[in-house]
């Protein structure tokens, strides 16, 4: 998939927003939704998306929408830090397949990192749902 293109209503995050697919929700406000990544790169890997913007990536999201996403990203990064005490936290975002993007609804990754844990992007298996729910509850309690 190219860095440019039209928004596909059938992408997996659009389905999550329409409640056609489940997600382990961590946080929601009027404009954004945060949920656990189901193929986590680390313990506590979350994704933050906009609920109303039909944007594929950073290039086509509005400045206001991006600001709303990043405000939630900061809130959740702080909560993850408090709840999980990682050694570091990656906040990242990919644009176009060659850059690593696989889902074409703009999103930001929050990836807590722990010393010695070297997992790369898109390298993890599917998470255990009970474990994801436990992590989501820990982070929610720190919000
Ligand atoms: P990208 O590679 O586009 O930057 O990130 C997409 C992310 O979405 C990946 O980290 C991938 O693990 C995650 N992902 C893919 N499908 C699903 C899904 O059905 N549910 C959730 N929660 N995450 C997903």
PDB file of C-alpha atoms and ligand atoms in Angstrom:
ATOM      1  CA  UNK A   1       0.000   0.000   0.000  1.00  0.00           C
ATOM      2  CA  UNK A   2       1.235   3.407  -0.968  1.00  0.00           C
ATOM      3  CA  UNK A   3       1.728   6.374   1.311  1.00  0.00           C
ATOM      4  CA  UNK A   4      -1.033   8.068  -0.759  1.00  0.00           C
ATOM      5  CA  UNK A   5      -4.487   6.685  -1.459  1.00  0.00           C
ATOM      6  CA  UNK A   6      -8.108   6.698  -0.467  1.00  0.00           C
ATOM      7  CA  UNK A   7      -9.390   5.701   2.947  1.00  0.00           C
ATOM      8  CA  UNK A   8     -10.722   2.121   3.048  1.00  0.00           C
ATOM      9  CA  UNK A   9     -13.843   1.863   5.235  1.00  0.00           C
ATOM     10  CA  UNK A  10     -13.129  -1.852   5.715  1.00  0.00           C
ATOM     11  CA  UNK A  11      -9.767  -1.438   7.486  1.00  0.00           C
ATOM     12  CA  UNK A  12      -9.594  -3.217  10.819  1.00  0.00           C
ATOM     13  CA  UNK A  13      -9.613  -0.062  12.963  1.00  0.00           C
ATOM     14  CA  UNK A  14     -12.703   1.271  11.142  1.00  0.00           C
ATOM     15  CA  UNK A  15     -14.359  -2.044  12.020  1.00  0.00           C
ATOM     16  CA  UNK A  16     -13.327  -1.654  15.667  1.00  0.00           C
ATOM     17  CA  UNK A  17     -14.833   1.859  15.662  1.00  0.00           C
ATOM     18  CA  UNK A  18     -18.099   0.498  14.229  1.00  0.00           C
ATOM     19  CA  UNK A  19     -18.020  -2.271  16.904  1.00  0.00           C
ATOM     20  CA  UNK A  20     -17.876  -4.906  14.172  1.00  0.00           C
ATOM     21  CA  UNK A  21     -14.608  -6.154  15.702  1.00  0.00           C
ATOM     22  CA  UNK A  22     -13.757  -6.353  19.416  1.00  0.00           C
ATOM     23  CA  UNK A  23     -10.906  -4.533  21.106  1.00  0.00           C
ATOM     24  CA  UNK A  24      -9.507  -4.307  24.619  1.00  0.00           C
ATOM     25  CA  UNK A  25     -10.289  -0.658  25.284  1.00  0.00           C
ATOM     26  CA  UNK A  26      -8.081   1.368  27.615  1.00  0.00           C
ATOM     27  CA  UNK A  27      -9.371   4.900  27.119  1.00  0.00           C
ATOM     28  CA  UNK A  28     -11.931   6.828  25.116  1.00  0.00           C
ATOM     29  CA  UNK A  29     -12.892  10.481  24.882  1.00  0.00           C
ATOM     30  CA  UNK A  30     -15.015  12.475  22.424  1.00  0.00           C
ATOM     31  CA  UNK A  31     -12.440  12.188  19.639  1.00  0.00           C
ATOM     32  CA  UNK A  32      -9.997   9.380  20.358  1.00  0.00           C
ATOM     33  CA  UNK A  33      -9.881   5.721  21.321  1.00  0.00           C
ATOM     34  CA  UNK A  34      -6.973   3.794  22.837  1.00  0.00           C
ATOM     35  CA  UNK A  35      -6.814   0.006  22.918  1.00  0.00           C
ATOM     36  CA  UNK A  36      -4.319  -2.791  23.439  1.00  0.00           C
ATOM     37  CA  UNK A  37      -2.401  -3.992  20.372  1.00  0.00           C
ATOM     38  CA  UNK A  38      -3.439  -7.598  19.837  1.00  0.00           C
ATOM     39  CA  UNK A  39       0.015  -8.517  18.443  1.00  0.00           C
ATOM     40  CA  UNK A  40       2.019  -6.649  21.076  1.00  0.00           C
ATOM     41  CA  UNK A  41       5.667  -5.781  20.677  1.00  0.00           C
ATOM     42  CA  UNK A  42       5.935  -5.470  24.434  1.00  0.00           C
ATOM     43  CA  UNK A  43       3.970  -5.700  27.661  1.00  0.00           C
ATOM     44  CA  UNK A  44       1.523  -2.782  27.504  1.00  0.00           C
ATOM     45  CA  UNK A  45       1.682  -2.014  23.746  1.00  0.00           C
ATOM     46  CA  UNK A  46      -1.256   0.306  22.960  1.00  0.00           C
ATOM     47  CA  UNK A  47      -2.640   2.062  19.894  1.00  0.00           C
ATOM     48  CA  UNK A  48      -4.333   5.451  19.818  1.00  0.00           C
ATOM     49  CA  UNK A  49      -6.688   6.341  16.952  1.00  0.00           C
ATOM     50  CA  UNK A  50      -9.032   9.162  16.006  1.00  0.00           C
ATOM     51  CA  UNK A  51     -12.710   8.216  16.092  1.00  0.00           C
ATOM     52  CA  UNK A  52     -13.983  10.599  13.412  1.00  0.00           C
ATOM     53  CA  UNK A  53     -11.136  11.394  11.016  1.00  0.00           C
ATOM     54  CA  UNK A  54     -11.020   9.215   7.925  1.00  0.00           C
ATOM     55  CA  UNK A  55      -7.276   9.628   7.581  1.00  0.00           C
ATOM     56  CA  UNK A  56      -4.864   6.910   6.462  1.00  0.00           C
ATOM     57  CA  UNK A  57      -1.751   8.413   7.957  1.00  0.00           C
ATOM     58  CA  UNK A  58       0.026  11.507   9.263  1.00  0.00           C
ATOM     59  CA  UNK A  59      -0.164  13.192   5.846  1.00  0.00           C
ATOM     60  CA  UNK A  60      -3.930  13.354   5.638  1.00  0.00           C
ATOM     61  CA  UNK A  61      -5.031  13.825   9.263  1.00  0.00           C
ATOM     62  CA  UNK A  62      -6.049  17.386  10.212  1.00  0.00           C
ATOM     63  CA  UNK A  63      -3.861  19.402  12.558  1.00  0.00           C
ATOM     64  CA  UNK A  64      -6.683  19.497  15.104  1.00  0.00           C
ATOM     65  CA  UNK A  65      -7.213  15.743  14.818  1.00  0.00           C
ATOM     66  CA  UNK A  66      -3.518  15.101  15.231  1.00  0.00           C
ATOM     67  CA  UNK A  67      -3.474  17.319  18.310  1.00  0.00           C
ATOM     68  CA  UNK A  68      -6.364  15.355  19.804  1.00  0.00           C
ATOM     69  CA  UNK A  69      -4.567  12.070  19.122  1.00  0.00           C
ATOM     70  CA  UNK A  70      -1.324  13.322  20.656  1.00  0.00           C
ATOM     71  CA  UNK A  71      -3.073  14.662  23.760  1.00  0.00           C
ATOM     72  CA  UNK A  72      -4.419  11.151  24.371  1.00  0.00           C
ATOM     73  CA  UNK A  73      -1.029   9.629  23.531  1.00  0.00           C
ATOM     74  CA  UNK A  74       0.596  11.724  26.253  1.00  0.00           C
ATOM     75  CA  UNK A  75      -2.103  10.807  28.781  1.00  0.00           C
ATOM     76  CA  UNK A  76      -1.713   7.091  28.032  1.00  0.00           C
ATOM     77  CA  UNK A  77       2.077   7.210  27.943  1.00  0.00           C
ATOM     78  CA  UNK A  78       2.037   8.732  31.409  1.00  0.00           C
ATOM     79  CA  UNK A  79      -0.442   6.106  32.615  1.00  0.00           C
ATOM     80  CA  UNK A  80       1.642   3.264  31.138  1.00  0.00           C
ATOM     81  CA  UNK A  81       4.734   4.651  32.834  1.00  0.00           C
ATOM     82  CA  UNK A  82       2.984   4.812  36.191  1.00  0.00           C
ATOM     83  CA  UNK A  83       1.216   1.454  35.879  1.00  0.00           C
ATOM     84  CA  UNK A  84       3.947  -0.690  34.330  1.00  0.00           C
ATOM     85  CA  UNK A  85       7.227   1.008  35.307  1.00  0.00           C
ATOM     86  CA  UNK A  86       8.964   0.270  31.986  1.00  0.00           C
ATOM     87  CA  UNK A  87      12.608   1.230  31.387  1.00  0.00           C
ATOM     88  CA  UNK A  88      11.593   3.333  28.370  1.00  0.00           C
ATOM     89  CA  UNK A  89       8.587   4.002  26.143  1.00  0.00           C
ATOM     90  CA  UNK A  90       8.578   4.214  22.335  1.00  0.00           C
ATOM     91  CA  UNK A  91       5.926   6.470  20.784  1.00  0.00           C
ATOM     92  CA  UNK A  92       5.854   5.884  17.046  1.00  0.00           C
ATOM     93  CA  UNK A  93       3.792   6.044  13.873  1.00  0.00           C
ATOM     94  CA  UNK A  94       4.309   4.537  10.390  1.00  0.00           C
ATOM     95  CA  UNK A  95       3.290   5.949   6.989  1.00  0.00           C
ATOM     96  CA  UNK A  96       3.062   3.567   4.013  1.00  0.00           C
ATOM     97  CA  UNK A  97       3.960  -0.104   3.728  1.00  0.00           C
ATOM     98  CA  UNK A  98       7.721   0.382   3.168  1.00  0.00           C
ATOM     99  CA  UNK A  99       7.796   2.303   6.452  1.00  0.00           C
ATOM    100  CA  UNK A 100       6.055  -0.562   8.272  1.00  0.00           C
ATOM    101  CA  UNK A 101       2.390   0.500   8.134  1.00  0.00           C
ATOM    102  CA  UNK A 102      -0.049  -2.403   7.943  1.00  0.00           C
ATOM    103  CA  UNK A 103      -3.364  -0.791   8.978  1.00  0.00           C
ATOM    104  CA  UNK A 104      -4.453   2.277   7.016  1.00  0.00           C
ATOM    105  CA  UNK A 105      -6.281   4.291   9.649  1.00  0.00           C
ATOM    106  CA  UNK A 106      -3.942   6.809  11.260  1.00  0.00           C
ATOM    107  CA  UNK A 107      -2.662   5.539  14.618  1.00  0.00           C
ATOM    108  CA  UNK A 108       0.106   6.059  17.117  1.00  0.00           C
ATOM    109  CA  UNK A 109       1.860   3.197  18.916  1.00  0.00           C
ATOM    110  CA  UNK A 110       2.757   3.440  22.605  1.00  0.00           C
ATOM    111  CA  UNK A 111       5.283   0.680  23.278  1.00  0.00           C
ATOM    112  CA  UNK A 112       6.671   0.348  26.807  1.00  0.00           C
ATOM    113  CA  UNK A 113      10.199  -1.057  26.634  1.00  0.00           C
ATOM    114  CA  UNK A 114      12.009  -3.190  29.178  1.00  0.00           C
ATOM    115  CA  UNK A 115      15.757  -3.790  29.418  1.00  0.00           C
ATOM    116  CA  UNK A 116      16.720  -6.812  27.304  1.00  0.00           C
ATOM    117  CA  UNK A 117      13.404  -6.984  25.389  1.00  0.00           C
ATOM    118  CA  UNK A 118      14.327  -6.521  21.717  1.00  0.00           C
ATOM    119  CA  UNK A 119      11.100  -7.352  19.835  1.00  0.00           C
ATOM    120  CA  UNK A 120      10.750  -5.545  16.485  1.00  0.00           C
ATOM    121  CA  UNK A 121       7.704  -4.038  14.756  1.00  0.00           C
ATOM    122  CA  UNK A 122       5.191  -6.659  13.527  1.00  0.00           C
ATOM    123  CA  UNK A 123       7.211  -9.543  15.008  1.00  0.00           C
ATOM    124  CA  UNK A 124       4.963 -10.606  17.873  1.00  0.00           C
ATOM    125  CA  UNK A 125       2.357 -13.375  18.117  1.00  0.00           C
ATOM    126  CA  UNK A 126      -1.242 -12.856  19.175  1.00  0.00           C
ATOM    127  CA  UNK A 127      -1.679 -11.885  22.807  1.00  0.00           C
ATOM    128  CA  UNK A 128      -3.585 -13.839  25.420  1.00  0.00           C
ATOM    129  CA  UNK A 129      -6.865 -11.924  25.937  1.00  0.00           C
ATOM    130  CA  UNK A 130      -6.912 -12.358  29.723  1.00  0.00           C
ATOM    131  CA  UNK A 131      -3.388 -10.944  29.927  1.00  0.00           C
ATOM    132  CA  UNK A 132      -4.390  -7.994  27.712  1.00  0.00           C
ATOM    133  CA  UNK A 133      -7.431  -7.257  29.870  1.00  0.00           C
ATOM    134  CA  UNK A 134      -5.286  -7.356  33.028  1.00  0.00           C
ATOM    135  CA  UNK A 135      -2.792  -4.903  31.489  1.00  0.00           C
ATOM    136  CA  UNK A 136      -5.609  -2.613  30.286  1.00  0.00           C
ATOM    137  CA  UNK A 137      -7.063  -2.568  33.822  1.00  0.00           C
ATOM    138  CA  UNK A 138      -3.663  -1.661  35.304  1.00  0.00           C
ATOM    139  CA  UNK A 139      -3.230   1.240  32.854  1.00  0.00           C
ATOM    140  CA  UNK A 140      -6.838   2.402  33.300  1.00  0.00           C
ATOM    141  CA  UNK A 141      -6.293   2.574  37.048  1.00  0.00           C
ATOM    142  CA  UNK A 142      -3.383   4.979  36.440  1.00  0.00           C
ATOM    143  CA  UNK A 143      -5.377   7.357  34.188  1.00  0.00           C
TER     144      UNK A 143
HETATM  145  P1  LIG B   1       1.057  -0.500  11.791  1.00  0.00           P
HETATM  146  O1  LIG B   1       1.880  -1.696  11.371  1.00  0.00           O
HETATM  147  O2  LIG B   1       0.025  -0.170  10.744  1.00  0.00           O
HETATM  148  O3  LIG B   1       1.852   0.686  12.230  1.00  0.00           O
HETATM  149  O4  LIG B   1       0.297  -0.935  13.096  1.00  0.00           O
HETATM  150  C1  LIG B   1      -0.858  -1.701  13.092  1.00  0.00           C
HETATM  151  C2  LIG B   1      -0.915  -2.392  14.428  1.00  0.00           C
HETATM  152  O5  LIG B   1      -2.207  -2.921  14.571  1.00  0.00           O
HETATM  153  C3  LIG B   1       0.077  -3.543  14.578  1.00  0.00           C
HETATM  154  O6  LIG B   1       0.929  -3.316  15.676  1.00  0.00           O
HETATM  155  C4  LIG B   1      -0.813  -4.754  14.782  1.00  0.00           C
HETATM  156  O7  LIG B   1      -0.283  -5.637  15.733  1.00  0.00           O
HETATM  157  C5  LIG B   1      -2.113  -4.139  15.247  1.00  0.00           C
HETATM  158  N1  LIG B   1      -3.292  -4.889  14.884  1.00  0.00           N
HETATM  159  C6  LIG B   1      -3.561  -5.519  13.714  1.00  0.00           C
HETATM  160  N2  LIG B   1      -4.788  -6.073  13.734  1.00  0.00           N
HETATM  161  C7  LIG B   1      -5.312  -5.778  14.955  1.00  0.00           C
HETATM  162  C8  LIG B   1      -6.570  -6.088  15.582  1.00  0.00           C
HETATM  163  O8  LIG B   1      -7.449  -6.746  15.021  1.00  0.00           O
HETATM  164  N3  LIG B   1      -6.749  -5.635  16.850  1.00  0.00           N
HETATM  165  C9  LIG B   1      -5.796  -4.896  17.503  1.00  0.00           C
HETATM  166  N4  LIG B   1      -6.080  -4.500  18.735  1.00  0.00           N
HETATM  167  N5  LIG B   1      -4.601  -4.602  16.948  1.00  0.00           N
HETATM  168  C10 LIG B   1      -4.364  -5.030  15.688  1.00  0.00           C
END
